[in-house]
mmCIF file of C-alpha atoms in Angstrom:
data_model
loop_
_atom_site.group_PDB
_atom_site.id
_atom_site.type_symbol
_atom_site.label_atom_id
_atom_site.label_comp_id
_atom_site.label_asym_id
_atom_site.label_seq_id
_atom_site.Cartn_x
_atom_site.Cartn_y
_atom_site.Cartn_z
ATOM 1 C CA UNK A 1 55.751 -29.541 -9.044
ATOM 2 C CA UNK A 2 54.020 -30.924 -12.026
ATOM 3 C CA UNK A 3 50.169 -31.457 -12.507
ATOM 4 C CA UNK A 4 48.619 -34.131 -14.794
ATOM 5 C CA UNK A 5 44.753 -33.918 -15.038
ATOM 6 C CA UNK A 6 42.720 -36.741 -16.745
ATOM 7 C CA UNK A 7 38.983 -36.559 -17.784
ATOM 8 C CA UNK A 8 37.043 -39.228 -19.710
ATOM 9 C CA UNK A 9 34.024 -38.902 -22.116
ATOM 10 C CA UNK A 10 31.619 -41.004 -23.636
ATOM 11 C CA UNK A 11 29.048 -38.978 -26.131
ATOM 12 C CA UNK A 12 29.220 -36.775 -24.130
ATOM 13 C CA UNK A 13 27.363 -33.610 -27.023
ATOM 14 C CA UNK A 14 25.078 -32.589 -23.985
ATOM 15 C CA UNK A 15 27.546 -31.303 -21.636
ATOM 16 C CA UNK A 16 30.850 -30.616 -23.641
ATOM 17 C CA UNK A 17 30.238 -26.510 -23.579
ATOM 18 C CA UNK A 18 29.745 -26.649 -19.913
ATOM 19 C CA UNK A 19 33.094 -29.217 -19.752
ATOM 20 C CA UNK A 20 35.237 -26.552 -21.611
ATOM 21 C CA UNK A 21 34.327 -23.384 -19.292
ATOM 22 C CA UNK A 22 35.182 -25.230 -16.257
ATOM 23 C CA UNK A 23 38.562 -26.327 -18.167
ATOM 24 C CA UNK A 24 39.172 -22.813 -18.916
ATOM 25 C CA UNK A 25 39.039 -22.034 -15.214
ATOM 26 C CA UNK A 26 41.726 -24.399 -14.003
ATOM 27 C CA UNK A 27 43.783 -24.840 -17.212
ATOM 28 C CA UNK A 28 46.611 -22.616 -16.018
ATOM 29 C CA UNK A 29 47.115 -25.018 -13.069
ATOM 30 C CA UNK A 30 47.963 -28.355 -15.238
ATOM 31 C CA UNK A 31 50.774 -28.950 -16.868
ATOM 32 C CA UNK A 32 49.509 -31.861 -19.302
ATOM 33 C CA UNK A 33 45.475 -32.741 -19.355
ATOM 34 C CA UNK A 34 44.917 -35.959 -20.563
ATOM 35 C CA UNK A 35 41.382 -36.732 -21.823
ATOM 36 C CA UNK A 36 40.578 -40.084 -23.040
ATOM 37 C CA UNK A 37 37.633 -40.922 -25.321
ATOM 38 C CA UNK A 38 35.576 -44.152 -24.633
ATOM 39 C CA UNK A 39 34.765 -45.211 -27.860
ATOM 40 C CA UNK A 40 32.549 -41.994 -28.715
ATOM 41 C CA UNK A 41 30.683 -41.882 -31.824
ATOM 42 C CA UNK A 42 32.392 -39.614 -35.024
ATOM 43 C CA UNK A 43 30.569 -36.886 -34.830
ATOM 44 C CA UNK A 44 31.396 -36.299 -31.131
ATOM 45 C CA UNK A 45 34.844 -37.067 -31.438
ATOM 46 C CA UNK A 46 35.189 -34.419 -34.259
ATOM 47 C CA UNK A 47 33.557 -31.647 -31.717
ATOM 48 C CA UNK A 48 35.604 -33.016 -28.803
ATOM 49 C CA UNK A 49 39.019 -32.943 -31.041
ATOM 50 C CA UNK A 50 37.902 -29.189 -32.383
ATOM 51 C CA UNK A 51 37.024 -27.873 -29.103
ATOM 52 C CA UNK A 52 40.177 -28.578 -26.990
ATOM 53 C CA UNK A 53 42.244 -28.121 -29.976
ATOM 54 C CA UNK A 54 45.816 -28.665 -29.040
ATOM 55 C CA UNK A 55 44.870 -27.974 -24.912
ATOM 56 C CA UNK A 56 44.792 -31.730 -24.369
ATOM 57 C CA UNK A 57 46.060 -35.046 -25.265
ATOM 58 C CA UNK A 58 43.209 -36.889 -26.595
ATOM 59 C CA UNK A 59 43.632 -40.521 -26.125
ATOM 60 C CA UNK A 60 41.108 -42.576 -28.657
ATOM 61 C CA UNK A 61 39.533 -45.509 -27.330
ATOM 62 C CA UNK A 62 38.532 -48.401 -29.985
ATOM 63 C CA UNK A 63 35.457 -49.424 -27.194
ATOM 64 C CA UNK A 64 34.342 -48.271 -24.535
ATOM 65 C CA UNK A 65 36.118 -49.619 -21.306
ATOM 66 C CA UNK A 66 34.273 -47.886 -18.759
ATOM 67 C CA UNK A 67 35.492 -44.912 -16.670
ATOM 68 C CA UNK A 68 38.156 -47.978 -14.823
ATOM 69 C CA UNK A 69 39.746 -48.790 -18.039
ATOM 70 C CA UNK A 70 39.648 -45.453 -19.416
ATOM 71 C CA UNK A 71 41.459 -43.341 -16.282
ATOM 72 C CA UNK A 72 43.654 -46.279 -16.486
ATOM 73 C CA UNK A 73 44.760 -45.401 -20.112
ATOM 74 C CA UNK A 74 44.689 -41.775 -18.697
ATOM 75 C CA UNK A 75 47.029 -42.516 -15.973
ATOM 76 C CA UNK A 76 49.412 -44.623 -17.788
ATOM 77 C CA UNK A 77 50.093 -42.431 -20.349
ATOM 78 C CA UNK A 78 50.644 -40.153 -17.083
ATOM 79 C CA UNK A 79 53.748 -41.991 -15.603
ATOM 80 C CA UNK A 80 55.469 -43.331 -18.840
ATOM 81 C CA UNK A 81 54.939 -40.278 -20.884
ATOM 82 C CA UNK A 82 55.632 -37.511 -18.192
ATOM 83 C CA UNK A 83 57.873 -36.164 -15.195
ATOM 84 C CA UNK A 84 53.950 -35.353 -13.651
ATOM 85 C CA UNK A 85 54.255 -35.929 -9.538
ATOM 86 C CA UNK A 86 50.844 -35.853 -9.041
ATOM 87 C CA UNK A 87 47.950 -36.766 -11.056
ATOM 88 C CA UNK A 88 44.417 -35.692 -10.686
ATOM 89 C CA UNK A 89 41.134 -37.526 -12.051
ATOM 90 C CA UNK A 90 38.738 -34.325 -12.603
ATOM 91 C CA UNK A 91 34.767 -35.711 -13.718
ATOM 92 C CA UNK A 92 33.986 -33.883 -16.477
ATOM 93 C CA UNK A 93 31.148 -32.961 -14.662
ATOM 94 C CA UNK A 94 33.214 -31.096 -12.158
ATOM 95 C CA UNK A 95 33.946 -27.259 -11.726
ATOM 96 C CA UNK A 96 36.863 -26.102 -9.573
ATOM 97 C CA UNK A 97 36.984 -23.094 -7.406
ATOM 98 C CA UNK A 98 40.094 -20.752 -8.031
ATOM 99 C CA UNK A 99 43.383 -22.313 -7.154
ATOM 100 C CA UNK A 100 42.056 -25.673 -6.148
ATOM 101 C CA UNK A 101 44.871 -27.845 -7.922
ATOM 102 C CA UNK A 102 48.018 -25.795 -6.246
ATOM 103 C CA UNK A 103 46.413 -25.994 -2.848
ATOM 104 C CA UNK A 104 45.677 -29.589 -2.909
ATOM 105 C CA UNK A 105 49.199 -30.476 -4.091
ATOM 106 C CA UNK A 106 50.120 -28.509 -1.838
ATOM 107 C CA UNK A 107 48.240 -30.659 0.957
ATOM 108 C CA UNK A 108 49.390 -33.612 -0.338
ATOM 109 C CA UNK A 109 53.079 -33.135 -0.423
ATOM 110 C CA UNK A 110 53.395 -31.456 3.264
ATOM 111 C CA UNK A 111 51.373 -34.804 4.621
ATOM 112 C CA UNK A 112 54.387 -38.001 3.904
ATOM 113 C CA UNK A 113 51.316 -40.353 4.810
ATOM 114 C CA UNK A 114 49.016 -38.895 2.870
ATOM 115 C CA UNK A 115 48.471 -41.069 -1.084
ATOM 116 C CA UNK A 116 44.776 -39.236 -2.296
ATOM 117 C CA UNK A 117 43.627 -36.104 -1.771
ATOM 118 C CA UNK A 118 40.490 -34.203 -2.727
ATOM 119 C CA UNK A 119 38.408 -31.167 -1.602
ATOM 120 C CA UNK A 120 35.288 -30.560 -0.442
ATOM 121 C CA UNK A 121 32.735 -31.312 -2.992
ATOM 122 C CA UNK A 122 29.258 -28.699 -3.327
ATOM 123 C CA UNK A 123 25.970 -28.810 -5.384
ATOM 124 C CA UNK A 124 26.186 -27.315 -8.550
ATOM 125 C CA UNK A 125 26.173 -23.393 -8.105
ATOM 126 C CA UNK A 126 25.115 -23.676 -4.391
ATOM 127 C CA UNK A 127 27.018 -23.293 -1.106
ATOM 128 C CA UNK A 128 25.344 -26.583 -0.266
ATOM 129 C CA UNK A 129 27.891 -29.534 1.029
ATOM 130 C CA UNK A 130 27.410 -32.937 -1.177
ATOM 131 C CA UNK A 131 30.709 -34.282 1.102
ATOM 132 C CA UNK A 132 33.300 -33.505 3.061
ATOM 133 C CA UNK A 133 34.596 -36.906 3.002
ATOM 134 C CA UNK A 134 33.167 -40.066 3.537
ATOM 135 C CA UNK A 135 32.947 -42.915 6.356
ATOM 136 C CA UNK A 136 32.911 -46.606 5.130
ATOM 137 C CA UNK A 137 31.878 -49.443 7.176
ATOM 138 C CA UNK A 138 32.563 -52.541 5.168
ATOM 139 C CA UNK A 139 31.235 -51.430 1.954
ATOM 140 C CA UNK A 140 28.729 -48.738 3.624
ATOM 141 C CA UNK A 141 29.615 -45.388 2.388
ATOM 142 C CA UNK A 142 27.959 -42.650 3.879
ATOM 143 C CA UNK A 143 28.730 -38.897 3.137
ATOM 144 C CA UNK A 144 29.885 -36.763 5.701
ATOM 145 C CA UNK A 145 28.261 -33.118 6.618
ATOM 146 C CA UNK A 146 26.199 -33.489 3.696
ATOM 147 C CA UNK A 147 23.658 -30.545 2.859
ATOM 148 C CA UNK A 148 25.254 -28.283 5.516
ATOM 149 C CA UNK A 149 26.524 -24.838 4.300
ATOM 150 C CA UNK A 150 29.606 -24.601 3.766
ATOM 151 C CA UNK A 151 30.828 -21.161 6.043
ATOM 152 C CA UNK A 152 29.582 -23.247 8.731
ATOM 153 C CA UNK A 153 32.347 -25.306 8.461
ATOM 154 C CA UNK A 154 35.660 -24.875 9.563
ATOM 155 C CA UNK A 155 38.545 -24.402 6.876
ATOM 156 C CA UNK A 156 40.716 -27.269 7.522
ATOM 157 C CA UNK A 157 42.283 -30.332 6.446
ATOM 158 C CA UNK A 158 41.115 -33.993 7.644
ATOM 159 C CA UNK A 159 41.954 -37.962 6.891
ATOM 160 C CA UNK A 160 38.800 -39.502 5.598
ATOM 161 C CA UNK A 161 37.665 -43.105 4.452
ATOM 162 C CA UNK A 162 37.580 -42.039 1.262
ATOM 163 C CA UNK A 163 36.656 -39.800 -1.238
ATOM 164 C CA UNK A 164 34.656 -38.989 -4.450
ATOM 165 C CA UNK A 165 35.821 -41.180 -7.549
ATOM 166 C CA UNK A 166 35.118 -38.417 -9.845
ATOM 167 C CA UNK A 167 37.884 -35.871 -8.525
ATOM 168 C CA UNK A 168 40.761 -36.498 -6.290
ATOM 169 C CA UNK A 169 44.523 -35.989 -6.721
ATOM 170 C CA UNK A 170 47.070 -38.974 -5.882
ATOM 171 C CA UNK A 171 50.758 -39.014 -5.920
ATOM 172 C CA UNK A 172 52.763 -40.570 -8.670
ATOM 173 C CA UNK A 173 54.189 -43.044 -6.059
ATOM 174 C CA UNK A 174 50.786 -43.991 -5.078
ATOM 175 C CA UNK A 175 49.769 -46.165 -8.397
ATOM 176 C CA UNK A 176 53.425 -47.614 -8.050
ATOM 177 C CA UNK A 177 52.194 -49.663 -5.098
ATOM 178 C CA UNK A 178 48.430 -49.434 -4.854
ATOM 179 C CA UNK A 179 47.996 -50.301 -8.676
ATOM 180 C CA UNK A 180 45.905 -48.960 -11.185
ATOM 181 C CA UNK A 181 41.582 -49.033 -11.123
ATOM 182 C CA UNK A 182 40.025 -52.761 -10.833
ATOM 183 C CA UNK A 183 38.780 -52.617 -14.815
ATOM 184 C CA UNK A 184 36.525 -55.660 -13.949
ATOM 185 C CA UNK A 185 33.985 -52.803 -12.107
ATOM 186 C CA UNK A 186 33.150 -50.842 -15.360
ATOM 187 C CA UNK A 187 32.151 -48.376 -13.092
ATOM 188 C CA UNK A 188 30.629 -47.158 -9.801
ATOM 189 C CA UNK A 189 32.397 -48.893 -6.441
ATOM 190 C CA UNK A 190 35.614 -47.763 -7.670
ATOM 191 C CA UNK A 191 36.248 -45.350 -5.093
ATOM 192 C CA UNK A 192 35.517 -47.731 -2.533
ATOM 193 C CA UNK A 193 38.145 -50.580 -4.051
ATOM 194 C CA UNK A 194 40.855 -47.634 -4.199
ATOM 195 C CA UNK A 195 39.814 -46.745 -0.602
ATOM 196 C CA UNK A 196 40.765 -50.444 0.913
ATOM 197 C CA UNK A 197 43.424 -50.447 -1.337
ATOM 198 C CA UNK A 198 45.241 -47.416 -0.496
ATOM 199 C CA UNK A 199 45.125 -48.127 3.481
ATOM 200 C CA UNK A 200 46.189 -51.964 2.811
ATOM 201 C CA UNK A 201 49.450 -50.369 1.007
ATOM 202 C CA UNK A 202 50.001 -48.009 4.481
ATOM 203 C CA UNK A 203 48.260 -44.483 2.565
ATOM 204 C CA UNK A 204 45.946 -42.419 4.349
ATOM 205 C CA UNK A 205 43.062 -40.122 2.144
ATOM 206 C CA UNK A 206 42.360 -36.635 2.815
ATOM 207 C CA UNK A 207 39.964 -33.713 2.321
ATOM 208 C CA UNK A 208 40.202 -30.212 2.467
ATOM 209 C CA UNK A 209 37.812 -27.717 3.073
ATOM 210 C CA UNK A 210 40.131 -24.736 1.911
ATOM 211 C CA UNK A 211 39.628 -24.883 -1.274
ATOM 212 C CA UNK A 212 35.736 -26.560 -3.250
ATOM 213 C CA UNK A 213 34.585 -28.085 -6.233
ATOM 214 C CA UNK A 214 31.174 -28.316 -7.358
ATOM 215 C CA UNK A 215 29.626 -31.445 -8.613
ATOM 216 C CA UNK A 216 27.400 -30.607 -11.750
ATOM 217 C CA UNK A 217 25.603 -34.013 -11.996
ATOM 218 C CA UNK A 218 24.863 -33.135 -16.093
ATOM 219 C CA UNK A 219 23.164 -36.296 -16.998
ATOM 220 C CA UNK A 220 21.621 -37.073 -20.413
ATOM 221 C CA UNK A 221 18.782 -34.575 -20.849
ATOM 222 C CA UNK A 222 16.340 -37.101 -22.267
ATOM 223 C CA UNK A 223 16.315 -38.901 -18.692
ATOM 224 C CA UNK A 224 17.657 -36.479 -16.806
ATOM 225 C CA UNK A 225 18.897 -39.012 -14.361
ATOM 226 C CA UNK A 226 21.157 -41.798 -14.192
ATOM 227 C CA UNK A 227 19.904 -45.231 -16.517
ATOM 228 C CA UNK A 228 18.069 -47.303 -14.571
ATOM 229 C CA UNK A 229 20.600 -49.894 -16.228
ATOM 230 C CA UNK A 230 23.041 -48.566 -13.749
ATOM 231 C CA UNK A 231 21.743 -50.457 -10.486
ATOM 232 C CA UNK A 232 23.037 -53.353 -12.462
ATOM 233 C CA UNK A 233 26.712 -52.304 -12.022
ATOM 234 C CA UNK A 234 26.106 -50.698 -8.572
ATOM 235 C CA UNK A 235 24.626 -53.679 -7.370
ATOM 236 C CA UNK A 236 27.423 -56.790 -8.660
ATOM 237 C CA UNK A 237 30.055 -54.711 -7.944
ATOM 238 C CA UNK A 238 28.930 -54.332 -4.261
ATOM 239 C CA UNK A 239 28.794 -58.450 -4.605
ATOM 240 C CA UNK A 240 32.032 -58.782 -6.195
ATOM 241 C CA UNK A 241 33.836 -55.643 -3.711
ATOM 242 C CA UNK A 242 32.699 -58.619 -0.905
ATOM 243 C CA UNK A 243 34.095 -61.239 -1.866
ATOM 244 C CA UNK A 244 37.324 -59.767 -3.409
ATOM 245 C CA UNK A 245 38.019 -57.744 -0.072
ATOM 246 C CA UNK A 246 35.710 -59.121 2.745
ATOM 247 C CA UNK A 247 35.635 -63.177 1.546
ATOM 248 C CA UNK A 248 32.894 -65.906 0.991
ATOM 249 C CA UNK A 249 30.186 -64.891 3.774
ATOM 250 C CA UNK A 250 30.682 -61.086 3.111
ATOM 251 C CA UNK A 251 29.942 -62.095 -0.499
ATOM 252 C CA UNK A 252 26.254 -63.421 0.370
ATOM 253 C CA UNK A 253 25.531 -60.646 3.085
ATOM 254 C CA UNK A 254 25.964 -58.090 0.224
ATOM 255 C CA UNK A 255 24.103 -60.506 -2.292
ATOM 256 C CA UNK A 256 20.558 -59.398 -0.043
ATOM 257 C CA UNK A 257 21.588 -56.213 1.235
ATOM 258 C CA UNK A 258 22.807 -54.329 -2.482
ATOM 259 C CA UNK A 259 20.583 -57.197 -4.124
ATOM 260 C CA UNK A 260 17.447 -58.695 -2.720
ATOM 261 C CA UNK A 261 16.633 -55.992 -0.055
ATOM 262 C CA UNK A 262 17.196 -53.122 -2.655
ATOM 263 C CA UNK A 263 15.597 -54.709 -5.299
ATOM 264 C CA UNK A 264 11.987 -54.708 -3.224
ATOM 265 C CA UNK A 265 12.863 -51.735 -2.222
ATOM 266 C CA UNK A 266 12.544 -50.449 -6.237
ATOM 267 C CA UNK A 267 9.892 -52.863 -6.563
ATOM 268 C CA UNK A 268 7.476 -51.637 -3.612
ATOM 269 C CA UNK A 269 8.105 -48.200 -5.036
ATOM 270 C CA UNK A 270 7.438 -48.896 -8.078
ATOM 271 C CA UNK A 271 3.568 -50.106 -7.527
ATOM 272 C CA UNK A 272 3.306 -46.996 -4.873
ATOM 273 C CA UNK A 273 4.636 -44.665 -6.986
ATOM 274 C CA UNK A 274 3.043 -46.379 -10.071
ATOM 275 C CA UNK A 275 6.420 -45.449 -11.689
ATOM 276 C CA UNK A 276 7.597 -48.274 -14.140
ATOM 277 C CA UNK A 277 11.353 -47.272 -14.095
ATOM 278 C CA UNK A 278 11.361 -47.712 -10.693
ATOM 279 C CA UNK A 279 10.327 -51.349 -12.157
ATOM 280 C CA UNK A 280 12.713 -51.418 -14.447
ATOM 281 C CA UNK A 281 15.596 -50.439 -11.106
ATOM 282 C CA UNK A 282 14.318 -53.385 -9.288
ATOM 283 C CA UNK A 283 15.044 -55.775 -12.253
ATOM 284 C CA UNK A 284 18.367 -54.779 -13.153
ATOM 285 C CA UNK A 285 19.202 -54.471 -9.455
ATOM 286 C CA UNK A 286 18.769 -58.096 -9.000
ATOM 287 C CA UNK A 287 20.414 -59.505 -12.038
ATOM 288 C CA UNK A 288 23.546 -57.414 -11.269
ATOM 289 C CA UNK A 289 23.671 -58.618 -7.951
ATOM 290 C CA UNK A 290 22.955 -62.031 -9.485
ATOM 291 C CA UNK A 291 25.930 -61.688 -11.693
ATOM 292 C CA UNK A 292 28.300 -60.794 -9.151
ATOM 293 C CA UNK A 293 27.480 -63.579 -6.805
ATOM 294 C CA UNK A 294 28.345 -65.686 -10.091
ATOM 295 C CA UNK A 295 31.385 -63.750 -10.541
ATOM 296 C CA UNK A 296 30.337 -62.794 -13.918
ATOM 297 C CA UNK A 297 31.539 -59.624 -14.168
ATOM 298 C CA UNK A 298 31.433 -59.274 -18.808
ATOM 299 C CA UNK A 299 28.069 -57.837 -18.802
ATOM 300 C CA UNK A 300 28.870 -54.079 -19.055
ATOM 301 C CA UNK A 301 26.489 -53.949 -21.867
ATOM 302 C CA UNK A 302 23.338 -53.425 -19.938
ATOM 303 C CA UNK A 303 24.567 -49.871 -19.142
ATOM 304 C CA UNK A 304 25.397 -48.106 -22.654
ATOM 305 C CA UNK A 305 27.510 -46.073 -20.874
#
């Protein structure tokens, strides 16, 4: 039983204190945590470097790749640099409940069928559910039990459609035939790629409700939200998830639903609200979907991320 954890950062000054306290908390249950820097500026670098020491392999990104390309460096180093048999992607956002690694290997090695696993995910410092898995219906994700308490819920293991990108553990085997992260999606839709993916290659995905983690959502404090820029990615990668998965007709259905139809939706709210980033959502909305109709998937830039 050996544990690989990998975590990726980006300038990420405004939550690395938080970061290290919930490494502390789980650090006993890895055997090798792999962190890999997106192209950070110096100054961050130097505090990331000082304050996980020699806890973690830093891996030093020239640019920045994305969280796709960068959990792929993560888990490549993974399985030609280690005997690790599973390896767990862990947001650096994300604080784990005592024992939460050993019970989901655990879970994932009595299951043969089973290739991801992950636990149930709360609202930072809350009992509140965020998901206990997810249903997807083409490339409709919807969380499930969302904003129920957790003691209501039964303690128990189920398959699910998928789950969270930001924190789920997958078997060494499982990269050997599903592959490594579609780099082309920068980020966001991930999850869902990995998700068709996994069942196409014959792996189910599972959740646990026996053990939690709690999603901190620590965004920059300046916006204290995600960039608007980021409806750009979530938007063409909906397009391009259509047409690489679902084919040509798929392709345009997605074009108005993640495109068009959620681009007025910004826009409408925007003049109601009188709120110009919602303006600013309804733009980049549309030219991502734009882009991924045109299969132009180079313009990470929009993001900064």
């Amino acid at each position: 039983m050996k544990i690989a954890g990998i975590s990726m950062t980006y300038n990420d000054d405004y939550k690395l204190n938080e970061w290290k306290c919930h490494f502390d908390e789980y650090k006993a249950e890895v055997d090798i945590y792999i962190i890999v820097d997106n192209g950070s500026d110096a100054d961050y670098l130097r505090d990331l470097i000082h304050t996980f020491g020699e806890e973690a392999i830093i891996i030093q990104r020239t640019s920045n790749g994305g969280c796709t390309a960068a959990y792929n460096d993560g888990i490549r180093y993974a399985l030609n640099n280690t005997d690790a048999d599973a390896i767990t992607i862990i947001g650096n956002d994300i604080r784990l409940s005592h024992g939460c690694l050993n019970e989901l290997y655990n879970y994932l090695y009595n299951d043969s069928s089973l290739g991801i696993v992950s636990a149930i995910m709360l609202y930072i410092n809350s009992h509140i559910v965020e998901d206990f898995g997810h249903t997807l219906d083409g490339l409709k994700v919807c969380l499930c039990d969302n904003g129920k308490k957790i003691e209501t819920l039964p303690k128990e293991e189920r398959y699910t459609d998928l789950v969270a990108g930001g924190f789920y553990m997958a078997k060494r085997e499982f990269y050997d035939k599903v592959g490594l992260q579609d780099e082309k999606l920068f980020m966001y839709g991930d999850e869902v790629d990995t998700s068709i993916r996994a069942k196409q290659a014959g792996f189910r995905i599972g959740i646990t409700s026996k053990v939690h983690v709690w999603h901190w959502h620590i965004n920059d404090p300046i916006l204290n939200t995600r960039k608007p820029a980021s409806e750009y990615l979530m938007a063409r990668n909906r397009v391009y998830l259509a047409r690489k998965h679902f084919g040509k007709g798929k392709e345009i259905n997605a074009f108005i639903t993640f495109g068009l139809k959620q681009c007025l939706l910004h826009f409408f709210a925007g003049i109601i609200r009188k709120d110009k980033i919602r303006f600013e959502k309804a733009k980049y909305c549309f030219e991502g979907a734009l882009h991924g109709l045109r299969n132009d998937m180079t313009q990470n830039k929009y993001t900064k991320f």
